[in-house]
Coordinates of C-alpha atoms in Angstrom, one line a residue:
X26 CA 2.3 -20.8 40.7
X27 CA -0.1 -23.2 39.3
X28 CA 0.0 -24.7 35.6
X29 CA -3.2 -22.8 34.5
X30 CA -2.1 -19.2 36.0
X31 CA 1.7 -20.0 34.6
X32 CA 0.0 -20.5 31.0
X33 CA -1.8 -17.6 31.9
X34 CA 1.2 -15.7 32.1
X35 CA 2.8 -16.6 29.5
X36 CA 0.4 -16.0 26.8
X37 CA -1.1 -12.9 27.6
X38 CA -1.0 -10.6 24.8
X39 CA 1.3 -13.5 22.6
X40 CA -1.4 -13.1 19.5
X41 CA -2.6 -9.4 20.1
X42 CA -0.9 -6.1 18.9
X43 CA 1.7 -3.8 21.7
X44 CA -0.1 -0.8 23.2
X45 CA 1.8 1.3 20.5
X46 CA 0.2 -0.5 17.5
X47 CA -3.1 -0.3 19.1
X48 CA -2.4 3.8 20.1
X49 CA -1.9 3.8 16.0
X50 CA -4.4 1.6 15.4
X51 CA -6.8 4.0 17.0
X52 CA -5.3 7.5 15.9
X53 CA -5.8 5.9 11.8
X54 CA -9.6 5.3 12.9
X55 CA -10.4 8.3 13.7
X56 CA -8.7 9.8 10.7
X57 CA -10.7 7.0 8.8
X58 CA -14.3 8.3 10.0
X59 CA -12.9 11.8 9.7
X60 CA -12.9 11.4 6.5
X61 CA -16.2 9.6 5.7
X62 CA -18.0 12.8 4.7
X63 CA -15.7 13.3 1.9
X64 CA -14.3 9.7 0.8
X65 CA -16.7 8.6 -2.1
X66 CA -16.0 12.1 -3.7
X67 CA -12.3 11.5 -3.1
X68 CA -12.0 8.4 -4.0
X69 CA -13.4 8.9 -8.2
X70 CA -10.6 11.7 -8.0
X71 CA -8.0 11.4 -10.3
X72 CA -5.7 14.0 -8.6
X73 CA -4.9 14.4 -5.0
X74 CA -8.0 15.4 -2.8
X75 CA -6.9 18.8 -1.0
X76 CA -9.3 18.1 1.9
X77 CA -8.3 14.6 2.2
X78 CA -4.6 15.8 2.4
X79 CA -5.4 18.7 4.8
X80 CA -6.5 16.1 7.5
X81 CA -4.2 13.4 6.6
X82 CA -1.3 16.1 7.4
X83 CA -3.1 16.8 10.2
X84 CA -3.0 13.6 11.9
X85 CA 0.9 13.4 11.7
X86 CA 0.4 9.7 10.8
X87 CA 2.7 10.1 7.6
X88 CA 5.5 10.4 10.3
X89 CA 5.6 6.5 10.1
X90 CA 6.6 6.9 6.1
X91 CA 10.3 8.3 7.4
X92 CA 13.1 7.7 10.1
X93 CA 13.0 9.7 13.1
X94 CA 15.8 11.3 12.5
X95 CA 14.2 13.4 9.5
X96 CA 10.5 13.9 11.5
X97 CA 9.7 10.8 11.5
X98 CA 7.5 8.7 14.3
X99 CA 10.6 5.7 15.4
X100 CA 13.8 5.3 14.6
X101 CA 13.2 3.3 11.2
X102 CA 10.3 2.9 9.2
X103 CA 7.9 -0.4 10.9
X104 CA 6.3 -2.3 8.4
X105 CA 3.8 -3.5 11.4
X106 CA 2.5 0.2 12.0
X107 CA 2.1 1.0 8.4
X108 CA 0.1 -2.2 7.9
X109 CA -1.9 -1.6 11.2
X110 CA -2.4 2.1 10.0
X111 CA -3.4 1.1 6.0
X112 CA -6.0 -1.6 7.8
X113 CA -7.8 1.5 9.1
X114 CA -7.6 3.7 5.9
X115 CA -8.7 1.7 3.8
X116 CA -11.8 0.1 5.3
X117 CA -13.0 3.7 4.2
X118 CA -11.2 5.8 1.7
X119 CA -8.5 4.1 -1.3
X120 CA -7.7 7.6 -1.9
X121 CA -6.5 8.2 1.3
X122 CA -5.1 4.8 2.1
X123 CA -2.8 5.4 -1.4
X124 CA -2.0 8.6 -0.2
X125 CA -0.6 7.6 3.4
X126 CA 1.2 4.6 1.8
X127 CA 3.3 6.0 -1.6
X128 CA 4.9 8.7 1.3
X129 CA 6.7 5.8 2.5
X130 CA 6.9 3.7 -0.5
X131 CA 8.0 6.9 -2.5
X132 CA 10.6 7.9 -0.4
X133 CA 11.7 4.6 0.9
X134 CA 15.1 3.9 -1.6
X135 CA 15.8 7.5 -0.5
X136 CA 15.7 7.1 3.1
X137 CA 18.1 4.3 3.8
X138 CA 20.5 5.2 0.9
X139 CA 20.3 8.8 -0.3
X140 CA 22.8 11.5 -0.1
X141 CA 22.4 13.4 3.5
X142 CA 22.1 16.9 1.4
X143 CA 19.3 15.4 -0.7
X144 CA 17.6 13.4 2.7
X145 CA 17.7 16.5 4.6
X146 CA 16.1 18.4 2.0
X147 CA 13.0 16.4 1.4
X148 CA 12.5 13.6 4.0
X149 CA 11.2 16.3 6.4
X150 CA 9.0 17.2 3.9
X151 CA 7.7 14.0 3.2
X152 CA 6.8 13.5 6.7
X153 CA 4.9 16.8 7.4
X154 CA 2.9 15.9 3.9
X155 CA 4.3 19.2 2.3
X156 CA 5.9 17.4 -0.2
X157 CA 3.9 14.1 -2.0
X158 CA 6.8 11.3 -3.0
X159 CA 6.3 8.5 -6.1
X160 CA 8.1 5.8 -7.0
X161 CA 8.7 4.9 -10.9
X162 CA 8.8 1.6 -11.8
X163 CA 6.9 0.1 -14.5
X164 CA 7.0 1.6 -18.1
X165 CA 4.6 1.6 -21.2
X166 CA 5.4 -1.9 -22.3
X167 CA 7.3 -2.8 -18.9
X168 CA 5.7 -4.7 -15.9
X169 CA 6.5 -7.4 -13.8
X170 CA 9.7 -7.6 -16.1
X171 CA 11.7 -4.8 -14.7
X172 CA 14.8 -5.8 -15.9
X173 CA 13.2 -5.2 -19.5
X174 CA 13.8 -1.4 -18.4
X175 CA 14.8 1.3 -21.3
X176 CA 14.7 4.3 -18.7
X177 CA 18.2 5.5 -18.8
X178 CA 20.7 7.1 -16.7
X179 CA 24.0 8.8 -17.7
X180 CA 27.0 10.5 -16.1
X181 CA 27.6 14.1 -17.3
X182 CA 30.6 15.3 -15.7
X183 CA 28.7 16.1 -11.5
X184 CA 25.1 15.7 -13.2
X185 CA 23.0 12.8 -14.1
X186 CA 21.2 12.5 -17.1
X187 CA 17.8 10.4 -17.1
X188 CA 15.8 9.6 -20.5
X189 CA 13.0 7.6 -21.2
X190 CA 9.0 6.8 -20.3
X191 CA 7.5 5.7 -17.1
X192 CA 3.9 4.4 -16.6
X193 CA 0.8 4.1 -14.7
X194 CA 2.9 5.8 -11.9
X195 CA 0.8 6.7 -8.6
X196 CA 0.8 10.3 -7.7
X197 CA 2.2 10.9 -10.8
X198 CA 1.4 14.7 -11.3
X199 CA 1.3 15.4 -8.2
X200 CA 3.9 14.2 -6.2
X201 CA 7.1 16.5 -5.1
X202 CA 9.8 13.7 -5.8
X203 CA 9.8 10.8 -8.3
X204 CA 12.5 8.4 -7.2
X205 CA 12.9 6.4 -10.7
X206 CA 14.0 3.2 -11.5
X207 CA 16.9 3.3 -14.2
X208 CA 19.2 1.4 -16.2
X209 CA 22.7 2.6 -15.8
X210 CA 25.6 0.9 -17.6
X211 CA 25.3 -3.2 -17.1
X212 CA 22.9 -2.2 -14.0
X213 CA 19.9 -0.5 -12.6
X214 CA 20.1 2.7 -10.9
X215 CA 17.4 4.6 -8.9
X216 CA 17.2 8.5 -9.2
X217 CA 15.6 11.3 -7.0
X218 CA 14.2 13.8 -9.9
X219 CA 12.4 16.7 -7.9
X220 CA 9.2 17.0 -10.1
X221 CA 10.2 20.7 -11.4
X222 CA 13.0 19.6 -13.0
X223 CA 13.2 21.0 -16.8
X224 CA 12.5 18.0 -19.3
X225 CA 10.2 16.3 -16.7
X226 CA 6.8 16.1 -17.9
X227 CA 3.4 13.9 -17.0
X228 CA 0.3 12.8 -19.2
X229 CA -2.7 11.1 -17.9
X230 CA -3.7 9.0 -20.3
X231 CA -5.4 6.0 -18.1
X232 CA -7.6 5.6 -15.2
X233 CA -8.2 2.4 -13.5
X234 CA -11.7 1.5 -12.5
X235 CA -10.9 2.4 -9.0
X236 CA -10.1 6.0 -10.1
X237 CA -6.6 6.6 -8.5
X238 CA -3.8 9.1 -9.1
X239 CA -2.3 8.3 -11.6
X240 CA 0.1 9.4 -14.4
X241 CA 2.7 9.1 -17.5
X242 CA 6.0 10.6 -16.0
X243 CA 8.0 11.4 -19.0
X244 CA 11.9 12.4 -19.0
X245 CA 13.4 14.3 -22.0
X246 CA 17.1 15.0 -21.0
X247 CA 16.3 15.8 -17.5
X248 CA 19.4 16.7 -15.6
X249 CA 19.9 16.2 -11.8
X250 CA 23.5 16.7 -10.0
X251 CA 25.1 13.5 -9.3
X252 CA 23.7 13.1 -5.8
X253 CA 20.5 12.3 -6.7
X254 CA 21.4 9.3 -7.4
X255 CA 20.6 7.2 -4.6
X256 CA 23.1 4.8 -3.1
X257 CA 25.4 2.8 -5.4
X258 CA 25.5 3.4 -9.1
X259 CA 23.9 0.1 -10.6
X260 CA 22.2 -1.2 -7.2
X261 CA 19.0 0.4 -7.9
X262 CA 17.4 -3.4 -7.7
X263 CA 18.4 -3.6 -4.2
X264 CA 16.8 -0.5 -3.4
X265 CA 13.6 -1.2 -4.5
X266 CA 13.6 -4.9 -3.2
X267 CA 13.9 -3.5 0.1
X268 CA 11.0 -1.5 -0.5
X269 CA 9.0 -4.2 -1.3
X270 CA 10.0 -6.1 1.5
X271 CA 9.0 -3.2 4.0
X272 CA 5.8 -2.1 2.0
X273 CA 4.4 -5.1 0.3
X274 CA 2.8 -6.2 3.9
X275 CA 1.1 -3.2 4.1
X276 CA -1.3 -4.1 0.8
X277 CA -2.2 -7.2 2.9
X278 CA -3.4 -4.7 6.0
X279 CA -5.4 -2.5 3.5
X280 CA -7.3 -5.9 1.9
X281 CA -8.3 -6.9 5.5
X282 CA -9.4 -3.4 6.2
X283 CA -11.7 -3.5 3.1
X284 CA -12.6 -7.0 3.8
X285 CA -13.6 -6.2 7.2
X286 CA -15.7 -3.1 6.0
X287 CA -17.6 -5.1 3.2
X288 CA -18.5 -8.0 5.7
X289 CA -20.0 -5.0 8.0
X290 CA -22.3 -3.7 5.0
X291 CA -23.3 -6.9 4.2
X292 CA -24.4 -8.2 7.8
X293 CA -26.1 -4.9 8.3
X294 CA -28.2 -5.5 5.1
X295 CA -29.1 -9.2 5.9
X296 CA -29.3 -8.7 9.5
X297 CA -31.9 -5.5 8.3
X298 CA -33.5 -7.1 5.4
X299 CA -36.8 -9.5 5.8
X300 CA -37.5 -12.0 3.2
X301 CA -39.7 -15.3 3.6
X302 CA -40.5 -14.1 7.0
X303 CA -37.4 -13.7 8.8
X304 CA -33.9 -11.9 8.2
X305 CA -32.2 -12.6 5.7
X306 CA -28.9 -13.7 7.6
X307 CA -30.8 -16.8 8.8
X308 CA -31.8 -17.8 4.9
X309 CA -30.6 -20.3 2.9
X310 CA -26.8 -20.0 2.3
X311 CA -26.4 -16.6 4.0
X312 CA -25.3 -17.6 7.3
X313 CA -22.7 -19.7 5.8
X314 CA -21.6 -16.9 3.3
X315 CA -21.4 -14.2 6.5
X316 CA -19.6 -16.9 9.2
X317 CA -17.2 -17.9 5.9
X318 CA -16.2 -14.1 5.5
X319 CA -15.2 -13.6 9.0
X320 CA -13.2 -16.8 9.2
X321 CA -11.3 -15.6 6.1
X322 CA -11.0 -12.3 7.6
X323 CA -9.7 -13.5 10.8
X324 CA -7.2 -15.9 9.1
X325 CA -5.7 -13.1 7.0
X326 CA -5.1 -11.0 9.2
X327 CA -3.5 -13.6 11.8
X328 CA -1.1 -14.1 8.5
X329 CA -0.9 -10.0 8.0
X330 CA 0.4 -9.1 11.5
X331 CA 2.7 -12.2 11.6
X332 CA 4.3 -11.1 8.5
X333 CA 4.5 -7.3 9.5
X334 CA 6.3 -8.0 12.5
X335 CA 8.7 -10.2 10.6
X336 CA 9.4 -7.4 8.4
X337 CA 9.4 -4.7 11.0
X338 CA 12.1 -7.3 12.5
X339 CA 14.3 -8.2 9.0
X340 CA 12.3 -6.6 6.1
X341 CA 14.3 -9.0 3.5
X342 CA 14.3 -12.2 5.7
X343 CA 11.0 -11.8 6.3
X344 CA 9.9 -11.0 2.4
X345 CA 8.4 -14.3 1.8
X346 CA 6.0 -13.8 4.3
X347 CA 4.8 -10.9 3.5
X348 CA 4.5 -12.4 0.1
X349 CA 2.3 -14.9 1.3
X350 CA 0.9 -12.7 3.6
X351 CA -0.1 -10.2 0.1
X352 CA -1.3 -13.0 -1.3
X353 CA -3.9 -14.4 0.7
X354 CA -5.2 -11.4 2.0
X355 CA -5.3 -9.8 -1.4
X356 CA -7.6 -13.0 -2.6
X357 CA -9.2 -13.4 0.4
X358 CA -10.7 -9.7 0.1
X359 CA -11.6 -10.6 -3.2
X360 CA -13.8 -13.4 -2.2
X361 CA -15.3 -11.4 1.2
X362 CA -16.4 -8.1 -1.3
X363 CA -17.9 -10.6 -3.6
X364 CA -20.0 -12.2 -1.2
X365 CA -21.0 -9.6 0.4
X366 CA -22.1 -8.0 -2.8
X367 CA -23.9 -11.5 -3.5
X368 CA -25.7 -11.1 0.0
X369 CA -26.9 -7.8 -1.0
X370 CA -28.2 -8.5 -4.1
X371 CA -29.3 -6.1 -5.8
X372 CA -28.5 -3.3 -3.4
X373 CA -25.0 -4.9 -4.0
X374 CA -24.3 -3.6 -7.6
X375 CA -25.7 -0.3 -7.0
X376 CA -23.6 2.5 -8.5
X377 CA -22.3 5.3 -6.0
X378 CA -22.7 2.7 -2.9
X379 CA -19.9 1.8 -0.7
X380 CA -20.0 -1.7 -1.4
X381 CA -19.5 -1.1 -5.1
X382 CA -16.8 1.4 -4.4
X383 CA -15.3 -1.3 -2.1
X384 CA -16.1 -4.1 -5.0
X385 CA -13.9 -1.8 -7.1
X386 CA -11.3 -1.1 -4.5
X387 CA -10.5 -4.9 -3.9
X388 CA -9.6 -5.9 -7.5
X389 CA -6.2 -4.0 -8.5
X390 CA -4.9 -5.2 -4.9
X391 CA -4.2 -8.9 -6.9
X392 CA -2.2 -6.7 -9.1
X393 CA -0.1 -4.2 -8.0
X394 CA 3.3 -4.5 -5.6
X395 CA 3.5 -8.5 -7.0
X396 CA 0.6 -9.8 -8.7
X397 CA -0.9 -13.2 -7.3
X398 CA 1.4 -15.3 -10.2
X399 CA 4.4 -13.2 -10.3
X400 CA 4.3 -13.7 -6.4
X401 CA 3.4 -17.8 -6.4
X402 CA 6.1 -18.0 -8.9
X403 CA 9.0 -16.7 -6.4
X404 CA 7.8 -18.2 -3.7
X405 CA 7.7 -21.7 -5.4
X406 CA 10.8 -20.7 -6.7
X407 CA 12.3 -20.2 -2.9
X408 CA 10.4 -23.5 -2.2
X409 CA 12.2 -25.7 -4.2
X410 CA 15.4 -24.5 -3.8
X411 CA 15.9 -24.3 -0.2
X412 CA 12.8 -26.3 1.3
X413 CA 11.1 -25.4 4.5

């Protein structure tokens, strides 16, 4: 065998996605441009869009949220097909990317640690879409800081007893399941609360300028037999540490995904629009802004799948690249919607359009799962303790 046909051999395929990612790649694009007819009116909705979920269902994709043994698509939850999947959904509706993701970050903790009563009960149904699943975190004066906490959990004999105020939860009033975040004792427990639980309540009193679902989940002496509690009492930090490191990739795929789509508006505009007597993507800077955005693109995404297949490998040895990998593709969307909005002018910042939906889209991405500084800060953190 020659040297060329050996080098041949041996790279073929090395930097492009298995048949099975691309099979899932595919199936998510055709949900994606199913739902194009109906994604700007979904995506201002501040509850769940019932057409939206209809097809979502429909596709079976939110069989990657669970393990196959409770209906779900492989044996464990891949962190490289949900971010191949979110890449899709998001290049056209946030409402349906958000919906697809929170069934697997909602139900995550409860998958590799609940009870089997409670798993067999509701994983199934997270799977199929008949049951919506949210994940409370962060409170009213509680962010980043999680360990500032003053959700409680208490022991009553065989039932648990959880008290206090969660915020700005996703799929709050809508979702089937809330698995919350508690302090319990000298640690942090996490709690499956079925959302018709008496004493459970939600309030809507914000909305983020991408409108998203989104609620206040409120607990008043809600009691929940002592099962719910998922895995150890006081490890609930572990829990949702694995979720990150499973999930938090996944944000990177959906900022490529709106990246990509953005670049597309903007290139059809220039390559459509005359001014000075000739295209617009041969004037002045413009060529320079379009080739910048798809270098960007294709650099994030090289970073995205790298990290994703570390984490579908080890999700918590893999964590700091999917940090990194959150980062940059986070900010790097940022930067390709803003130019492209730039390139389009005044077409650009045109309310209803789907580059202004997109321009809105892009921004809480730097926040939410690890903002940009909470992130840099942990990864310096890891830097300078251990090297590279």
């Amino acid at each position: 065998m020659s040297t060329e046909t050996l080098a041949d051999a041996e790279t073929t395929g090395l930097f492009e996605l298995p048949a099975k990612y691309r099979e899932l790649q595919e199936q998510a694009r055709e949900l994606a441009v199913s739902v194009r007819d109906i994604a700007a009116r979904a995506d201002e909705s501040s509850s769940t869009d019932p057409d939206v979920r209809a097809r979502l269902a429909a596709s079976r994709l939110t069989e990657l949220a669970v393990p196959k043994r409770w209906g779900g698509r492989f044996d464990a939850v891949d962190s490289l097909a949900m971010t191949v999947v979110r890449e899709q959904l998001a290049a056209e509706s946030g409402h349906l990317d958000s919906m697809f993701a929170m069934q697997g970050i909602g139900s995550y903790g409860l998958a590799v640690a609940g009870s089997d009563a409670v798993r067999d009960k509701w994983l199934p149904q997270v799977a199929s879409l008949d049951a919506i699943a949210a994940l409370c975190l962060t409170e009213p004066h509680v962010g980043s800081d999680l360990k500032a906490l003053s959700t409680t959990a208490v022991v009553d004999g065989d039932q648990i007893v959880v008290n206090g105020h969660k915020s700005f939860i996703t799929n709050g009033g809508d979702a089937a399941i809330y698995s919350v975040l508690t302090r319990e004792g000298d640690g942090y427990s996490l709690i499956l609360v079925p959302a018709d639980t008496p004493g459970l309540r939600t309030e809507r009193p914000h909305q983020i300028i991408a409108p998203h679902v989104l609620s206040d989940v409120i607990f008043e002496d809600v009691r929940v037999p002592i099962d719910h509690r998922i895995g150890e009492p006081g490890k609930g930090f572990s829990l949702v540490l694995a979720t990150l490191a499973t999930f938090r990739v996944s944000v990177a795929g959906a900022s490529v995904g709106m990246a990509e789509a953005a670049l597309r508006l903007a290139l059809e505009h220039a390559n459509n629009r005359n001014q000075f007597g000739g295209p617009l993507s041969r004037l002045g800077s413009v060529p320079e802004h379009l080739a910048s955005c798809w270098t960007d693109i294709e650099a994030a995404r090289s970073l995205t799948y790298r990290a994703a297949a570390a984490a579908a490998r080890d999700p918590l040895a893999g964590l700091h690249l999917s940090s990194m990998a959150k980062v940059y593709a986070t900010e790097m969307c940022g930067r390709v919607v803003d130019r492209s909005v730039q390139i389009m002018g005044r077409f650009g910042i045109t309310r209803g359009t789907d580059i202004e939906r997109l321009y809105r889209e892009a921004r809480p991405t730097r926040i939410y799962e690890g903002s940009t500084e909470v992130i840099f800060d942990s990864l310096a953190k890891q830097l300078i303790k251990r090297g590279l």
